[in-house]
CSV table of N, CA and C in Angstrom, one decimal:
chain,number,residue,atom,x,y,z
U,1,MET,N,-91.1,-14.6,52.4
U,1,MET,CA,-90.0,-13.9,51.5
U,1,MET,C,-90.5,-13.6,50.2
U,2,LYS,N,-90.2,-12.4,50.0
U,2,LYS,CA,-90.4,-12.0,48.9
U,2,LYS,C,-89.7,-12.8,47.4
U,3,SER,N,-90.7,-13.4,46.7
U,3,SER,CA,-90.2,-13.8,45.4
U,3,SER,C,-89.6,-12.9,44.1
U,4,ILE,N,-88.5,-13.4,43.7
U,4,ILE,CA,-87.5,-12.1,42.9
U,4,ILE,C,-87.8,-13.0,41.6
U,5,SER,N,-88.3,-13.0,40.2
U,5,SER,CA,-88.1,-12.9,39.0
U,5,SER,C,-86.8,-12.9,38.3
U,6,THR,N,-86.5,-13.2,37.3
U,6,THR,CA,-85.7,-13.2,36.4
U,6,THR,C,-85.8,-12.1,35.4
U,7,ASP,N,-87.4,-12.1,34.8
U,7,ASP,CA,-87.4,-10.8,34.8
U,7,ASP,C,-87.4,-9.4,35.2
U,8,ALA,N,-87.7,-9.3,36.7
U,8,ALA,CA,-87.3,-8.2,37.1
U,8,ALA,C,-86.3,-8.1,37.6
U,9,VAL,N,-85.3,-9.2,37.4
U,9,VAL,CA,-84.0,-8.6,38.0
U,9,VAL,C,-83.3,-8.3,36.2
U,10,LEU,N,-83.7,-8.9,35.1
U,10,LEU,CA,-83.3,-8.4,33.9
U,10,LEU,C,-83.6,-6.9,33.6
U,11,LYS,N,-84.9,-6.4,34.0
U,11,LYS,CA,-85.4,-5.6,33.9
U,11,LYS,C,-84.7,-3.9,34.2
U,12,LEU,N,-84.0,-4.3,35.7
U,12,LEU,CA,-83.2,-3.5,36.2
U,12,LEU,C,-81.7,-3.5,35.6
U,13,PHE,N,-81.6,-4.5,35.1
U,13,PHE,CA,-80.1,-4.4,34.2
U,13,PHE,C,-80.3,-3.8,32.8
U,14,ARG,N,-81.2,-3.9,32.7
U,14,ARG,CA,-81.8,-2.9,31.3
U,14,ARG,C,-81.4,-1.4,31.1
U,15,GLN,N,-82.3,-1.0,32.7
U,15,GLN,CA,-82.2,0.3,32.4
U,15,GLN,C,-80.7,0.6,33.7
U,16,ASP,N,-80.0,-0.1,33.6
U,16,ASP,CA,-78.7,0.4,34.6
U,16,ASP,C,-77.9,-0.7,34.3
U,17,ALA,N,-76.8,-0.5,33.3
U,17,ALA,CA,-75.7,-2.2,32.5
U,17,ALA,C,-75.3,-2.5,33.8
U,18,PHE,N,-74.9,-1.7,34.8
U,18,PHE,CA,-73.2,-1.9,35.7
U,18,PHE,C,-74.3,-2.1,36.9
U,19,LEU,N,-74.4,-2.9,38.0
U,19,LEU,CA,-75.1,-3.0,39.5
U,19,LEU,C,-74.6,-3.5,40.1
U,20,ASP,N,-74.2,-3.2,41.5
U,20,ASP,CA,-73.4,-4.2,42.5
U,20,ASP,C,-74.9,-4.7,43.3
U,21,LEU,N,-74.6,-5.5,43.7
U,21,LEU,CA,-75.3,-6.7,44.7
U,21,LEU,C,-76.3,-5.6,45.8
U,22,ARG,N,-75.7,-4.9,46.5
U,22,ARG,CA,-76.3,-3.8,47.2
U,22,ARG,C,-77.5,-3.0,46.5
U,23,LYS,N,-77.0,-2.6,45.3
U,23,LYS,CA,-78.2,-1.9,44.6
U,23,LYS,C,-78.8,-2.3,44.2
U,24,LEU,N,-78.7,-3.9,43.9
U,24,LEU,CA,-80.0,-4.5,43.2
U,24,LEU,C,-80.6,-4.9,44.1
U,25,ALA,N,-80.4,-5.4,45.1
U,25,ALA,CA,-81.1,-5.7,46.4
U,25,ALA,C,-81.8,-4.4,46.8
U,26,VAL,N,-81.4,-3.4,47.0
U,26,VAL,CA,-82.5,-2.3,47.2
U,26,VAL,C,-83.7,-2.1,46.3
U,27,GLN,N,-83.2,-2.3,45.0
U,27,GLN,CA,-84.0,-1.8,44.0
U,27,GLN,C,-85.0,-2.8,44.3
U,28,LEU,N,-84.7,-3.9,44.3
U,28,LEU,CA,-85.9,-5.3,44.6
U,28,LEU,C,-86.6,-5.0,45.5
U,29,GLY,N,-85.9,-4.7,46.9
U,29,GLY,CA,-86.8,-4.7,48.2
U,29,GLY,C,-86.3,-5.7,49.4
U,30,VAL,N,-85.3,-6.6,48.8
U,30,VAL,CA,-85.0,-7.4,49.9
U,30,VAL,C,-83.4,-7.2,50.4
U,31,ASP,N,-83.0,-8.1,51.3
U,31,ASP,CA,-81.7,-8.2,51.7
U,31,ASP,C,-81.0,-8.9,50.7
U,32,THR,N,-79.2,-8.3,51.0
U,32,THR,CA,-78.5,-8.6,50.0
U,32,THR,C,-78.0,-10.4,50.3
U,33,ALA,N,-78.5,-10.8,51.7
U,33,ALA,CA,-77.8,-12.3,51.5
U,33,ALA,C,-79.4,-12.7,51.1
U,34,ASN,N,-81.0,-12.6,50.5
U,34,ASN,CA,-81.6,-13.3,50.1
U,34,ASN,C,-81.6,-14.6,49.5
U,35,SER,N,-81.9,-15.3,49.6
U,35,SER,CA,-81.4,-16.5,49.1
U,35,SER,C,-82.5,-17.0,47.4
U,36,MET,N,-83.3,-16.3,46.7
U,36,MET,CA,-83.7,-16.3,45.9
U,36,MET,C,-83.3,-15.0,44.9
U,37,LEU,N,-82.5,-14.1,45.4
U,37,LEU,CA,-82.0,-13.4,44.9
U,37,LEU,C,-80.8,-14.1,44.2
U,38,ALA,N,-80.0,-15.0,45.1
U,38,ALA,CA,-78.7,-15.5,44.9
U,38,ALA,C,-78.7,-16.4,44.0
U,39,ALA,N,-80.1,-17.2,44.1
U,39,ALA,CA,-80.8,-18.6,42.7
U,39,ALA,C,-80.6,-17.7,41.9
U,40,VAL,N,-81.5,-16.8,41.7
U,40,VAL,CA,-81.8,-16.1,40.4
U,40,VAL,C,-80.5,-15.2,39.5
U,41,ILE,N,-79.6,-14.5,40.2
U,41,ILE,CA,-78.1,-14.1,40.1
U,41,ILE,C,-77.1,-15.5,39.2
U,42,GLY,N,-77.4,-16.5,40.3
U,42,GLY,CA,-76.6,-17.6,39.9
U,42,GLY,C,-77.4,-18.5,38.5
U,43,ASN,N,-78.5,-18.3,38.5
U,43,ASN,CA,-78.5,-18.9,36.9
U,43,ASN,C,-78.3,-18.0,35.7
U,44,LEU,N,-78.3,-16.4,36.1
U,44,LEU,CA,-78.4,-15.7,34.9
U,44,LEU,C,-77.4,-15.4,34.7
U,45,VAL,N,-75.8,-15.9,35.8
U,45,VAL,CA,-74.4,-15.9,35.2
U,45,VAL,C,-74.4,-17.2,34.7
U,46,ARG,N,-74.6,-18.4,35.1
U,46,ARG,CA,-74.3,-19.9,34.7
U,46,ARG,C,-74.8,-19.9,33.1
U,47,LYS,N,-75.6,-19.2,32.6
U,47,LYS,CA,-76.2,-19.0,31.4
U,47,LYS,C,-75.7,-18.1,30.5
U,48,GLY,N,-74.8,-17.2,31.2
U,48,GLY,CA,-73.5,-16.3,30.5
U,48,GLY,C,-74.7,-14.8,30.0
U,49,ILE,N,-76.0,-14.4,30.7
U,49,ILE,CA,-76.4,-13.4,30.5
U,49,ILE,C,-76.2,-12.2,31.4
U,50,ILE,N,-75.7,-12.7,32.5
U,50,ILE,CA,-75.1,-11.4,33.1
U,50,ILE,C,-73.5,-11.3,33.7
U,51,ARG,N,-72.3,-10.9,33.9
U,51,ARG,CA,-71.3,-11.5,34.2
U,51,ARG,C,-70.8,-10.8,35.2
U,52,ARG,N,-70.2,-11.4,36.3
U,52,ARG,CA,-69.8,-10.9,37.3
U,52,ARG,C,-68.0,-9.8,37.4
U,53,LEU,N,-67.7,-9.0,37.4
U,53,LEU,CA,-66.7,-8.1,37.2
U,53,LEU,C,-65.7,-7.8,38.0
U,54,GLY,N,-66.6,-8.2,39.3
U,54,GLY,CA,-65.1,-8.2,40.7
U,54,GLY,C,-66.2,-7.9,41.9
U,55,GLY,N,-65.3,-7.8,42.9
U,55,GLY,CA,-65.9,-7.3,44.1
U,55,GLY,C,-66.2,-8.8,44.9
U,56,LYS,N,-66.5,-8.6,46.6
U,56,LYS,CA,-66.7,-9.6,47.1
U,56,LYS,C,-68.3,-9.7,47.7
U,57,GLY,N,-68.9,-10.8,48.1
U,57,GLY,CA,-70.2,-10.4,49.2
U,57,GLY,C,-71.0,-9.2,48.4
U,58,ARG,N,-71.1,-8.2,49.2
U,58,ARG,CA,-71.9,-7.3,49.0
U,58,ARG,C,-71.8,-6.2,47.7
U,59,HIS,N,-70.2,-6.5,47.6
U,59,HIS,CA,-69.6,-5.3,46.4
U,59,HIS,C,-69.6,-5.8,45.4
U,60,THR,N,-70.1,-7.4,45.3
U,60,THR,CA,-69.7,-7.9,44.1
U,60,THR,C,-70.3,-6.7,43.1
U,61,LEU,N,-70.0,-6.9,41.7
U,61,LEU,CA,-70.6,-6.0,40.6
U,61,LEU,C,-70.6,-6.7,39.6
U,62,PHE,N,-72.2,-6.6,38.7
U,62,PHE,CA,-72.4,-7.6,37.7
U,62,PHE,C,-72.6,-6.6,36.2
U,63,VAL,N,-72.7,-6.9,35.6
U,63,VAL,CA,-73.0,-6.3,33.9
U,63,VAL,C,-74.0,-7.3,33.0
U,64,LEU,N,-75.0,-6.4,32.1
U,64,LEU,CA,-75.2,-7.3,31.1
U,64,LEU,C,-74.5,-7.8,30.1
U,65,ALA,N,-74.5,-8.8,29.8
U,65,ALA,CA,-74.0,-9.8,29.3
U,65,ALA,C,-74.4,-10.0,27.8
U,66,THR,N,-75.4,-9.9,27.7
U,66,THR,CA,-76.0,-9.7,26.5
U,66,THR,C,-76.9,-8.5,25.8
U,67,PHE,N,-77.3,-8.4,24.8
U,67,PHE,CA,-78.4,-7.4,24.3
U,67,PHE,C,-79.6,-8.1,24.2
U,68,GLU,N,-80.1,-9.3,24.0
U,68,GLU,CA,-81.4,-9.9,24.4
U,68,GLU,C,-81.7,-10.0,25.6
U,69,GLY,N,-81.0,-10.2,27.1
U,69,GLY,CA,-81.1,-10.1,27.9
U,69,GLY,C,-82.7,-10.7,28.6
């Protein structure tokens, strides 16, 4: 299982403010069902760093919510 860090996810959001789960997974080289990816995204959402805009499952759209990242 490929390890995914918070910094790697935030780096992608700094390059492209709006990302859906599919695009994020492809750029990180993992499947959309990757448990590590889900954990990192969940932590970022709970901390208020990214926000979920809409969609379900693989089509969920996220946006960077802070400029500090």
